[in-house]
Each structure stands twice: as C-alpha cells, then as structure tokens.
mmCIF file of C-alpha atoms in Angstrom:
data_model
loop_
_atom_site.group_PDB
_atom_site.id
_atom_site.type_symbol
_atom_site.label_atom_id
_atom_site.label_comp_id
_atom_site.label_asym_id
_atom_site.label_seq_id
_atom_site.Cartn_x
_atom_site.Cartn_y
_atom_site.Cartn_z
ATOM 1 C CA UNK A 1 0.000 0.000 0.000
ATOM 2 C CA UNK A 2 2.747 2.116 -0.014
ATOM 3 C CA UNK A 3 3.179 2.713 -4.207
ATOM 4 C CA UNK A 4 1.375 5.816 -5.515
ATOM 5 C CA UNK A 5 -2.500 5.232 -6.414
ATOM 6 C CA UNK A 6 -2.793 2.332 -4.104
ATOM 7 C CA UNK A 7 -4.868 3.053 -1.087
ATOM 8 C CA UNK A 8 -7.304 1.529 1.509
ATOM 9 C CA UNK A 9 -9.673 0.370 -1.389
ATOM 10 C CA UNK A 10 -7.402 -1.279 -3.785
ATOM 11 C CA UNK A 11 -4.686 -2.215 -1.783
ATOM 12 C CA UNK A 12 -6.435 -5.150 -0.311
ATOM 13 C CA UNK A 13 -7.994 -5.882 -3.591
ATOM 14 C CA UNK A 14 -4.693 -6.430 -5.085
ATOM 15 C CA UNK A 15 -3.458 -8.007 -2.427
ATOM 16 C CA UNK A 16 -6.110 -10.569 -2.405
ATOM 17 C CA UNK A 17 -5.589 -10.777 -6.009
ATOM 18 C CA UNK A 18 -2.248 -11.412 -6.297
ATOM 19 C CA UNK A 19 -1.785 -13.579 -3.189
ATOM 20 C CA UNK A 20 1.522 -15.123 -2.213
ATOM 21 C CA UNK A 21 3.834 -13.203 -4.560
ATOM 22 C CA UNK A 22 6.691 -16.034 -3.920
ATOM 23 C CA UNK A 23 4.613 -18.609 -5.522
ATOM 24 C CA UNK A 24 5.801 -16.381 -9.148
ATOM 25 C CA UNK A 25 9.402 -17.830 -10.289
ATOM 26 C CA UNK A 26 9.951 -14.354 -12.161
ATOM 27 C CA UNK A 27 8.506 -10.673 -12.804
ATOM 28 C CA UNK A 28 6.910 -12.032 -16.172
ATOM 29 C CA UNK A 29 5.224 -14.562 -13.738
ATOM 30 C CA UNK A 30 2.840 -12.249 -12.170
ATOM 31 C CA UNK A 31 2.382 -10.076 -15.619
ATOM 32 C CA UNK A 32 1.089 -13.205 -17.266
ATOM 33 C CA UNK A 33 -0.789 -14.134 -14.071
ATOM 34 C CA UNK A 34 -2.532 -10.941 -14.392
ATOM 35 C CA UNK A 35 -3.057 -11.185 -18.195
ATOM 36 C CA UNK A 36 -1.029 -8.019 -18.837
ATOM 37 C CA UNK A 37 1.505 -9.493 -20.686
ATOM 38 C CA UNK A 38 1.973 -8.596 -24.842
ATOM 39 C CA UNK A 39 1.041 -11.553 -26.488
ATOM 40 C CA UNK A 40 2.662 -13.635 -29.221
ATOM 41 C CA UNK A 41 1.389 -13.938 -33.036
ATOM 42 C CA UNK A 42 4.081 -15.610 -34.953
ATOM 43 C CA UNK A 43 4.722 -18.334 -37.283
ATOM 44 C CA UNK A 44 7.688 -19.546 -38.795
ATOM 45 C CA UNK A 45 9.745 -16.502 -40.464
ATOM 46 C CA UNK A 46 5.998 -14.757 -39.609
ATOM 47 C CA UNK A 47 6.125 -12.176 -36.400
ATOM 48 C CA UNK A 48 3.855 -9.951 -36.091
ATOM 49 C CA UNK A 49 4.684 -6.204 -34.430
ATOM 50 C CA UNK A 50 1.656 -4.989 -32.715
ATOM 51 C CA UNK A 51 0.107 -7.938 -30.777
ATOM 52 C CA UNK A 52 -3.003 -7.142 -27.747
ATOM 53 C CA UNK A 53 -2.491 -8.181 -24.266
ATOM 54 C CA UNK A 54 -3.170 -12.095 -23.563
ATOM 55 C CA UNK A 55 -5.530 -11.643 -21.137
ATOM 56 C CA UNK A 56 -4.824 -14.974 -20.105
ATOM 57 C CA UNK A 57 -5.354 -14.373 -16.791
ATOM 58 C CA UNK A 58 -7.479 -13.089 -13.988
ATOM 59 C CA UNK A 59 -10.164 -10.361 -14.848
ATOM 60 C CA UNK A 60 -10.925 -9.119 -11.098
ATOM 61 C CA UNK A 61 -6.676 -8.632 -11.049
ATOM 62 C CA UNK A 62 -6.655 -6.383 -14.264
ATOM 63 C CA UNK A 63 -10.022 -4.353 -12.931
ATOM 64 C CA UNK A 64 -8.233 -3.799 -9.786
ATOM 65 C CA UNK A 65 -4.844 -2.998 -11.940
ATOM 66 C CA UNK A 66 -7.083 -0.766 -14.171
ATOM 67 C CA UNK A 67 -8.431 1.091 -11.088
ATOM 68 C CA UNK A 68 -5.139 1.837 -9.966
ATOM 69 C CA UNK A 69 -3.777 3.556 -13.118
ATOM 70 C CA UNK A 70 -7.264 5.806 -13.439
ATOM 71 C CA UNK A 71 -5.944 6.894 -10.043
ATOM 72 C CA UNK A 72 -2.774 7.792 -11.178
ATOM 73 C CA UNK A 73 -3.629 9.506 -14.252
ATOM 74 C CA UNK A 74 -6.318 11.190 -11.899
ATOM 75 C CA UNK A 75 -3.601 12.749 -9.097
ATOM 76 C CA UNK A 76 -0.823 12.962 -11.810
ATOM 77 C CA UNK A 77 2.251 12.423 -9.062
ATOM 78 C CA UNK A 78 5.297 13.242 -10.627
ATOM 79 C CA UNK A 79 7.840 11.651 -8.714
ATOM 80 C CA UNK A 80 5.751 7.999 -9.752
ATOM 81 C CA UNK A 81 8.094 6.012 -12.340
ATOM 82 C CA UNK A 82 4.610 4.244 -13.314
ATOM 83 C CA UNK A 83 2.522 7.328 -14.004
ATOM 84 C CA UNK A 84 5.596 8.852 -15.727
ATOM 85 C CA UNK A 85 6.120 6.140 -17.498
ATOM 86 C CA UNK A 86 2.277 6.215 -18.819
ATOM 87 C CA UNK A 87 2.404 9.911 -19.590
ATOM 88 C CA UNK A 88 5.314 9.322 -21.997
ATOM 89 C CA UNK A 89 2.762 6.682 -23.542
ATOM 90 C CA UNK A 90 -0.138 8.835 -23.367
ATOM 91 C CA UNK A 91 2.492 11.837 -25.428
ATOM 92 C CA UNK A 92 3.941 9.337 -28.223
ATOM 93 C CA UNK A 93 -0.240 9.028 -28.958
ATOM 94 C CA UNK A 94 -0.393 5.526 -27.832
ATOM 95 C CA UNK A 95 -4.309 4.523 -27.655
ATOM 96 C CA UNK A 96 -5.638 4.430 -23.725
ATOM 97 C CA UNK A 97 -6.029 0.707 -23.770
ATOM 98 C CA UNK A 98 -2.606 0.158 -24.731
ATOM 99 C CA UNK A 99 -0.622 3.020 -22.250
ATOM 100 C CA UNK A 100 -3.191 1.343 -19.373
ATOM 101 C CA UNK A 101 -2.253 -2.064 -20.176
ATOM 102 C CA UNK A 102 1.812 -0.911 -20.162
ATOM 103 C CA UNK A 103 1.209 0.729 -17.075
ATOM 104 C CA UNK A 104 -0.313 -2.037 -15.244
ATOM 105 C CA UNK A 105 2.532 -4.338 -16.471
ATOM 106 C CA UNK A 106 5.213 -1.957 -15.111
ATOM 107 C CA UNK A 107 3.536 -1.475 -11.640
ATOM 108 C CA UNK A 108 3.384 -5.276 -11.221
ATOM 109 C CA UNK A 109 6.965 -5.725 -12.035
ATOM 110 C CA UNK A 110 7.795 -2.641 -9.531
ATOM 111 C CA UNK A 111 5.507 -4.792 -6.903
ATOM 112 C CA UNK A 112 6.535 -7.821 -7.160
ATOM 113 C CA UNK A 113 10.340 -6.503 -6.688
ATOM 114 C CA UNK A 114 9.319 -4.352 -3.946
ATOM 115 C CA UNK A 115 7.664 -7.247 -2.137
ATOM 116 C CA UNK A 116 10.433 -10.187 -2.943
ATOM 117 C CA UNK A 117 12.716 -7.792 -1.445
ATOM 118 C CA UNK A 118 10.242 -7.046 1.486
ATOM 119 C CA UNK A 119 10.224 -10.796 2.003
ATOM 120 C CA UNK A 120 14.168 -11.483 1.931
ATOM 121 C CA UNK A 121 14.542 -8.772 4.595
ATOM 122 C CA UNK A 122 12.313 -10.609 7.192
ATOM 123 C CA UNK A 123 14.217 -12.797 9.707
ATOM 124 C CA UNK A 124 14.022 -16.347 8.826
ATOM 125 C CA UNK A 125 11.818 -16.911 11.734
ATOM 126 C CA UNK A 126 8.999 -14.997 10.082
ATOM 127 C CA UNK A 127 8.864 -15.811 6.723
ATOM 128 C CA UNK A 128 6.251 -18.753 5.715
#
C-alpha cells in the first residue's frame, strides 16, 4: 500500500488478487498471471509487431490494476516512475487501452520486486 495510487480500497484488492507473490518464479510470472503481458502472433519466419495483451489471466486482477492507473492519471504524481512512465505513452499518442495495459505491467513488475525484497529482509523466523 505504499506505491502511488494504491490506497485503503485497492490495496487489499490487489493483495487478495495477487496472493503469495513467492509462488511467481519471475517478474513475467505475475504479468502473465494478471493477463497483462503482450502476447505472441508468430509463425515460422511470420512475427507480427503490434500484438493485444493475452488476457490470459485473472479479470478481477486487471479491474483492480485498471483502477489503480485511473488513479494515477487522476492525481498525476510526478515523482511515480509508473505514471511517468504512462504519460510518456499517453504523449507518443499511444491509444488508452494500450498506455493502461503498459502501465499495469510496469507497476506489477515494480511490486513484485518491492515485495520479494520485502520478504528477503524478514528474519528467517517470520517468513512462511
């Protein structure tokens, strides 16, 4: 609860969501989890450039992801790496779906480092 845009609302949501982030092997773990990861349309010598999200993966987790980037475009912090990141998006002309979607996929990577590194500062005693 302590990144920008996540508050008393959300944060448990995405919590709850997410649930035990050490279950993921890798940052492009949770992404996929949460279905915010580009997809792949390719064939042989055949690769396409602009491919949609997978959405392979939970709904209620991209909502919640979803909510959290309207509140960042909403309070426009600019010390945020995420909403900065989205701005650029938003000025290169990208379409909302697809600056939303990179957003989302950068806070979760931010998140899950944040958290693995949360987790390898506990004392052995407390971890699970």
């Amino acid at each position: 609860m302590a990144m920008k845009g996540v508050g008393k609302s959300l944060g448990p949501q995405l919590m709850a969501e997410i649930g035990d982030v050490s279950r993921f092997t890798h940052k492009g773990a949770i992404t996929a989890f949460a279905g915010v990861d580009p997809g792949v349309n390719e064939s042989g010598s055949y690769e396409q450039k602009s491919v949609p999200a997978s959405k392979r993966g939970s709904g209620t987790l991209r909502k919640t992801l979803f909510q959290v980037m309207d509140v960042l475009i909403k309070t426009k912090p600019q010390d945020d790496p995420v909403y900065l990141f989205m701005d650029k998006k938003r000025a290169q002309g990208k379409p909302y779906y697809v600056y939303m979607t990179a957003g989302a996929n950068k806070f979760l990577r931010i998140y899950y480092g944040r958290v693995k590194e949360y987790l390898a500062s506990l004392p052995k005693s407390e971890q699970l």
